[in-house]
Coordinates of N, CA, C and O in Angstrom, one line a residue:
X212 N 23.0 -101.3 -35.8 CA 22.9 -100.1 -36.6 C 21.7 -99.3 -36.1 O 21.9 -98.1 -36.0
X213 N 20.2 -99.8 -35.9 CA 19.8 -99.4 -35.3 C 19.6 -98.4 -34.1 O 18.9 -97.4 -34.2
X214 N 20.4 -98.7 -33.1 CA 21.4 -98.0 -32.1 C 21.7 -96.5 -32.6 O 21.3 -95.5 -32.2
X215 N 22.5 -96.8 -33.6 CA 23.3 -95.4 -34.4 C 22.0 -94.7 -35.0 O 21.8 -93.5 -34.5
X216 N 21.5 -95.0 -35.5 CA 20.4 -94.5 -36.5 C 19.5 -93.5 -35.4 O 19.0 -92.4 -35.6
X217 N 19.6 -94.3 -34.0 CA 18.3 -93.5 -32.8 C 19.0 -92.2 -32.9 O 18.2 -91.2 -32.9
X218 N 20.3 -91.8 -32.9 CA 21.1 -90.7 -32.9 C 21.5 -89.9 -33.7 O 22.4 -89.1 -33.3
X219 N 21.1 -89.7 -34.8 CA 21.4 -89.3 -36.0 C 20.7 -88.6 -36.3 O 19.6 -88.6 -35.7
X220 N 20.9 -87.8 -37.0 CA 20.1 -86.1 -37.6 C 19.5 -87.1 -38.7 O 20.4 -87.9 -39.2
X221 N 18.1 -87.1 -39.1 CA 17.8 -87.2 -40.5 C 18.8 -86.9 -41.8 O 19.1 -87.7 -42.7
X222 N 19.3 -85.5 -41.7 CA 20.2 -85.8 -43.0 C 21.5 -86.5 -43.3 O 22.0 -86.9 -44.4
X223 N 22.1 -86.6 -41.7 CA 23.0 -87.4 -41.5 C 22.6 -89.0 -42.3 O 23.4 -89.5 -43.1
X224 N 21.4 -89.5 -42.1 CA 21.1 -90.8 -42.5 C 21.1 -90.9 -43.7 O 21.7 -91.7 -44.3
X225 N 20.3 -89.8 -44.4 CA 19.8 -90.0 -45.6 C 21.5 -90.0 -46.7 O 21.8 -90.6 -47.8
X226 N 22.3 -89.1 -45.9 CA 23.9 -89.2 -46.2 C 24.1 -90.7 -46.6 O 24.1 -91.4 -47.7
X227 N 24.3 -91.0 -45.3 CA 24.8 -92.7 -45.5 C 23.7 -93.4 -46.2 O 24.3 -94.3 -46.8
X228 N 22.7 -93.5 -46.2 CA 21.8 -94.1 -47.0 C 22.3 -94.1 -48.7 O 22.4 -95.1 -49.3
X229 N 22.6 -93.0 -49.2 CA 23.2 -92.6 -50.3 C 24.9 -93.2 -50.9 O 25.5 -93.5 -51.9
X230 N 25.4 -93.0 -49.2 CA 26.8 -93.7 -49.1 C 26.8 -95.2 -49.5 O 27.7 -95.7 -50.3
X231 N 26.1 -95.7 -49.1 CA 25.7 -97.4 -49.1 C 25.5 -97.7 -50.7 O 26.0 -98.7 -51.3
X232 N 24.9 -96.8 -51.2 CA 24.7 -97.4 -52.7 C 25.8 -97.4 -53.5 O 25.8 -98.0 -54.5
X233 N 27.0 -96.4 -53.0 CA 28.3 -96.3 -53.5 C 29.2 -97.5 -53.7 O 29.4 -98.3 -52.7
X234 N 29.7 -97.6 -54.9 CA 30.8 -98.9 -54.9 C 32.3 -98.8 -53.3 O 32.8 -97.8 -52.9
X235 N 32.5 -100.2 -52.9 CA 33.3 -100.3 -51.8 C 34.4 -98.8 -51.7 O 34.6 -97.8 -51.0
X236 N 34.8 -99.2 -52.8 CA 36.1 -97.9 -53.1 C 35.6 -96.9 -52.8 O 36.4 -96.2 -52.2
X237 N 34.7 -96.3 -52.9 CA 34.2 -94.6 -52.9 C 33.5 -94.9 -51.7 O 32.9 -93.8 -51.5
X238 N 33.1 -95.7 -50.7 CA 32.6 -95.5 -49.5 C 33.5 -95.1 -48.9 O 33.5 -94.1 -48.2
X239 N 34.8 -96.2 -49.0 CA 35.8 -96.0 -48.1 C 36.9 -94.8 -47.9 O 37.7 -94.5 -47.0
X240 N 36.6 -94.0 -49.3 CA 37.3 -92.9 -49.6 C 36.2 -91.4 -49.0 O 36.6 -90.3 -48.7
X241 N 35.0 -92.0 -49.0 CA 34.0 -90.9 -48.7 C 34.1 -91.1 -47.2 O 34.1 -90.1 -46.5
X242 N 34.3 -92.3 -46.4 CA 34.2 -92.7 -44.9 C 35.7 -91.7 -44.2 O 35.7 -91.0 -43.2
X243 N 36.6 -91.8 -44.9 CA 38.3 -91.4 -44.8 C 38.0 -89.8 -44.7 O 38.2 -89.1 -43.8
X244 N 37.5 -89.6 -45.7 CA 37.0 -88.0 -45.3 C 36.6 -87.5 -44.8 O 36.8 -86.3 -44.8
X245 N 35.7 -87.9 -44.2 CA 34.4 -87.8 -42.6 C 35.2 -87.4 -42.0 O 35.3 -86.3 -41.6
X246 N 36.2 -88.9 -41.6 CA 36.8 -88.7 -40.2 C 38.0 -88.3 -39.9 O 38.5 -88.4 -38.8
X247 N 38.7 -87.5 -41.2 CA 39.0 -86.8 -41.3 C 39.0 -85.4 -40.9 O 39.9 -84.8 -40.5
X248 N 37.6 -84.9 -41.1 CA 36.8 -84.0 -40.9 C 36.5 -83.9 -39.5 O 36.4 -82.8 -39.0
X249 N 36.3 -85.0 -38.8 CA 35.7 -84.8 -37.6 C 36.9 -84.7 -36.6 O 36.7 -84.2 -35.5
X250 N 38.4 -85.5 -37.2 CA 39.6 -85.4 -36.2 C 39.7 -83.6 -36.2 O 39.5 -82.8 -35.2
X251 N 40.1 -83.3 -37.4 CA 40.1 -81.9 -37.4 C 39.2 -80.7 -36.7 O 39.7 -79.7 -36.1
X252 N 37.8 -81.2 -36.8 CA 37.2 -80.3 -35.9 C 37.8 -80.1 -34.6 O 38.3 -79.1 -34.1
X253 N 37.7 -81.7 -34.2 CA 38.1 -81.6 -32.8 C 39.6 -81.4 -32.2 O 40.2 -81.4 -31.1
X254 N 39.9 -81.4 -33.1 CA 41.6 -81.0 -32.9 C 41.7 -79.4 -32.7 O 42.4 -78.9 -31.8
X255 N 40.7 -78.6 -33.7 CA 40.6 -77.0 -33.4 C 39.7 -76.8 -32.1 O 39.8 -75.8 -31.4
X256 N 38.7 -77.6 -31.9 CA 38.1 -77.6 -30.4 C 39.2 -77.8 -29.7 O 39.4 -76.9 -28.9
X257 N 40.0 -78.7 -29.6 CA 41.0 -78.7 -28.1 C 41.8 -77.4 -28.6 O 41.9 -76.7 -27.6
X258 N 42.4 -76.8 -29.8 CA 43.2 -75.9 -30.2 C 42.5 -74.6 -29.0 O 43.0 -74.1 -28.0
X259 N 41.3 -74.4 -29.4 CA 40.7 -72.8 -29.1 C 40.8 -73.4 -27.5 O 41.6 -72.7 -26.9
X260 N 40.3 -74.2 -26.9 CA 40.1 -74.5 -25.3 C 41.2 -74.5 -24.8 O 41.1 -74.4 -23.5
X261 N 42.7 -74.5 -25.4 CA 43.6 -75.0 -25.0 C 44.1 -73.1 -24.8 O 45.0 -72.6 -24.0
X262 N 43.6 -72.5 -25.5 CA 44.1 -70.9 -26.1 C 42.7 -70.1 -24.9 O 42.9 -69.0 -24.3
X263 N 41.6 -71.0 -24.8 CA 40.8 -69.8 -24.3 C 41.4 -68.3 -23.3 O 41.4 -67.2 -23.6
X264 N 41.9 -68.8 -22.3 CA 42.4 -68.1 -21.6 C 43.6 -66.7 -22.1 O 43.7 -65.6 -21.6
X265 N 44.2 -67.1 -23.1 CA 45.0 -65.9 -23.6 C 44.4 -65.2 -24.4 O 44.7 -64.2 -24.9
X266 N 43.4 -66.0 -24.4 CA 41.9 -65.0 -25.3 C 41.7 -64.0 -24.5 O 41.8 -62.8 -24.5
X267 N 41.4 -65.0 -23.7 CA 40.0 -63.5 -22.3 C 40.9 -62.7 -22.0 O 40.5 -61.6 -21.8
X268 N 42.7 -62.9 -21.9 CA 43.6 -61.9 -21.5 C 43.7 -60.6 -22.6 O 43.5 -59.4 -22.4
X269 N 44.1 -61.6 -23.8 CA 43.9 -60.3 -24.8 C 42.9 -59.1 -24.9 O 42.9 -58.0 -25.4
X270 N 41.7 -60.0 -24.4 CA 40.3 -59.0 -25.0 C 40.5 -58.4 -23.8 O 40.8 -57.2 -24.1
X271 N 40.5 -58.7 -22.2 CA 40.5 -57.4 -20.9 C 41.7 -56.3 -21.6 O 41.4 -55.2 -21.9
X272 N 43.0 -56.8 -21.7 CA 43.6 -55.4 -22.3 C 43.2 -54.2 -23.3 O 43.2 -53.0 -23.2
X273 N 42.6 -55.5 -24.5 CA 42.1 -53.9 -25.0 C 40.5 -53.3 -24.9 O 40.0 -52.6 -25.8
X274 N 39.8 -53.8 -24.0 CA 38.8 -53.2 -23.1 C 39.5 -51.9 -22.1 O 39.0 -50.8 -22.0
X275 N 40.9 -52.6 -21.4 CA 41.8 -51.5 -20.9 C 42.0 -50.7 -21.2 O 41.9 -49.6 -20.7
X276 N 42.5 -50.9 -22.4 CA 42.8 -49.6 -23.9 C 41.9 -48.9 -24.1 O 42.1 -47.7 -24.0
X277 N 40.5 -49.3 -24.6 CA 39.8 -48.7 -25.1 C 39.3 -47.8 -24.2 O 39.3 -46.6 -24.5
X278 N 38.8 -48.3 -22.7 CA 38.6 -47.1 -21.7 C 39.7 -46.2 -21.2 O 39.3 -45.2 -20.6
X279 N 40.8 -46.3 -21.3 CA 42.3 -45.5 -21.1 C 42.2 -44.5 -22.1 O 42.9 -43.5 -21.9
X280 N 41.3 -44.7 -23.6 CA 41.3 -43.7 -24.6 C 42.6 -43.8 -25.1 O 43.4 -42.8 -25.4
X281 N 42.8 -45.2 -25.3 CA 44.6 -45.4 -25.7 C 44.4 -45.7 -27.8 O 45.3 -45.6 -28.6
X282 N 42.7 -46.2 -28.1 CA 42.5 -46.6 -29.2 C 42.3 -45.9 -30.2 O 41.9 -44.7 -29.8
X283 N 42.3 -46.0 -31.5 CA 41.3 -45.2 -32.6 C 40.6 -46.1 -33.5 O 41.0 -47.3 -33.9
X284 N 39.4 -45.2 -34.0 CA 38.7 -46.0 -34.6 C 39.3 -46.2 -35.8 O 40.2 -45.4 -36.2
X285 N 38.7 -47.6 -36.6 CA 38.9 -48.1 -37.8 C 38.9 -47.6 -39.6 O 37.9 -47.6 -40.3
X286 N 39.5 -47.5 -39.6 CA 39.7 -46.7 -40.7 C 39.7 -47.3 -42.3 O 40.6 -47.0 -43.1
X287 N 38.6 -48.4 -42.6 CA 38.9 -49.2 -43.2 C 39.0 -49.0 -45.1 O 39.0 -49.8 -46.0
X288 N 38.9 -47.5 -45.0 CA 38.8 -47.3 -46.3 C 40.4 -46.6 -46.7 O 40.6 -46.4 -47.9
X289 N 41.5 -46.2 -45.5 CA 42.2 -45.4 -45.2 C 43.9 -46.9 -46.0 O 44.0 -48.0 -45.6
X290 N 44.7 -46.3 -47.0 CA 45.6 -47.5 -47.1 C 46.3 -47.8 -46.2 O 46.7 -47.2 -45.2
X291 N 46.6 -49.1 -46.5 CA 47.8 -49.5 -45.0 C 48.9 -49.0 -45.6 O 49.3 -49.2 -46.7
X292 N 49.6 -48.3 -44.5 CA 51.4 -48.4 -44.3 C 52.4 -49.2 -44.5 O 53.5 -48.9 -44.2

């Protein structure tokens, strides 16, 4: 544990420090949700890396647009159609 601990943000510890005093059932329900948490991040990390590129395509078009004088500004007080 030690190991883990050299790596850890302070509040991360003081987390599980608090975790520990929890009965088995609510660690393991609080543990489930972590990693939960953390598949999901990284599941939207590969999502956006996986998309970067039709990103950068979308944004040069309308950089295209907007120097072509193809755009108008925002009108955000204006109702939608």
């Amino acid at each position: 544990i030690r190991c883990i601990n050299a790596r850890m943000t302070k509040l991360l510890k003081k987390a599980f420090d608090e975790a520990r005093k929890l009965p088995p059932e609510e660690q393991d329900a609080l543990g489930a949700i972590l990693l939960e948490e953390i598949a999901d991040e990284a599941l939207w990390a590969k999502k956006f890396a996986e998309t970067q590129h039709i990103l950068e395509k979308l944004a040069d078009e309308a950089l295209a647009e907007l120097e072509a004088g193809e755009t108008e500004p925002m009108d955000f007080d204006r109702p939608r159609k």
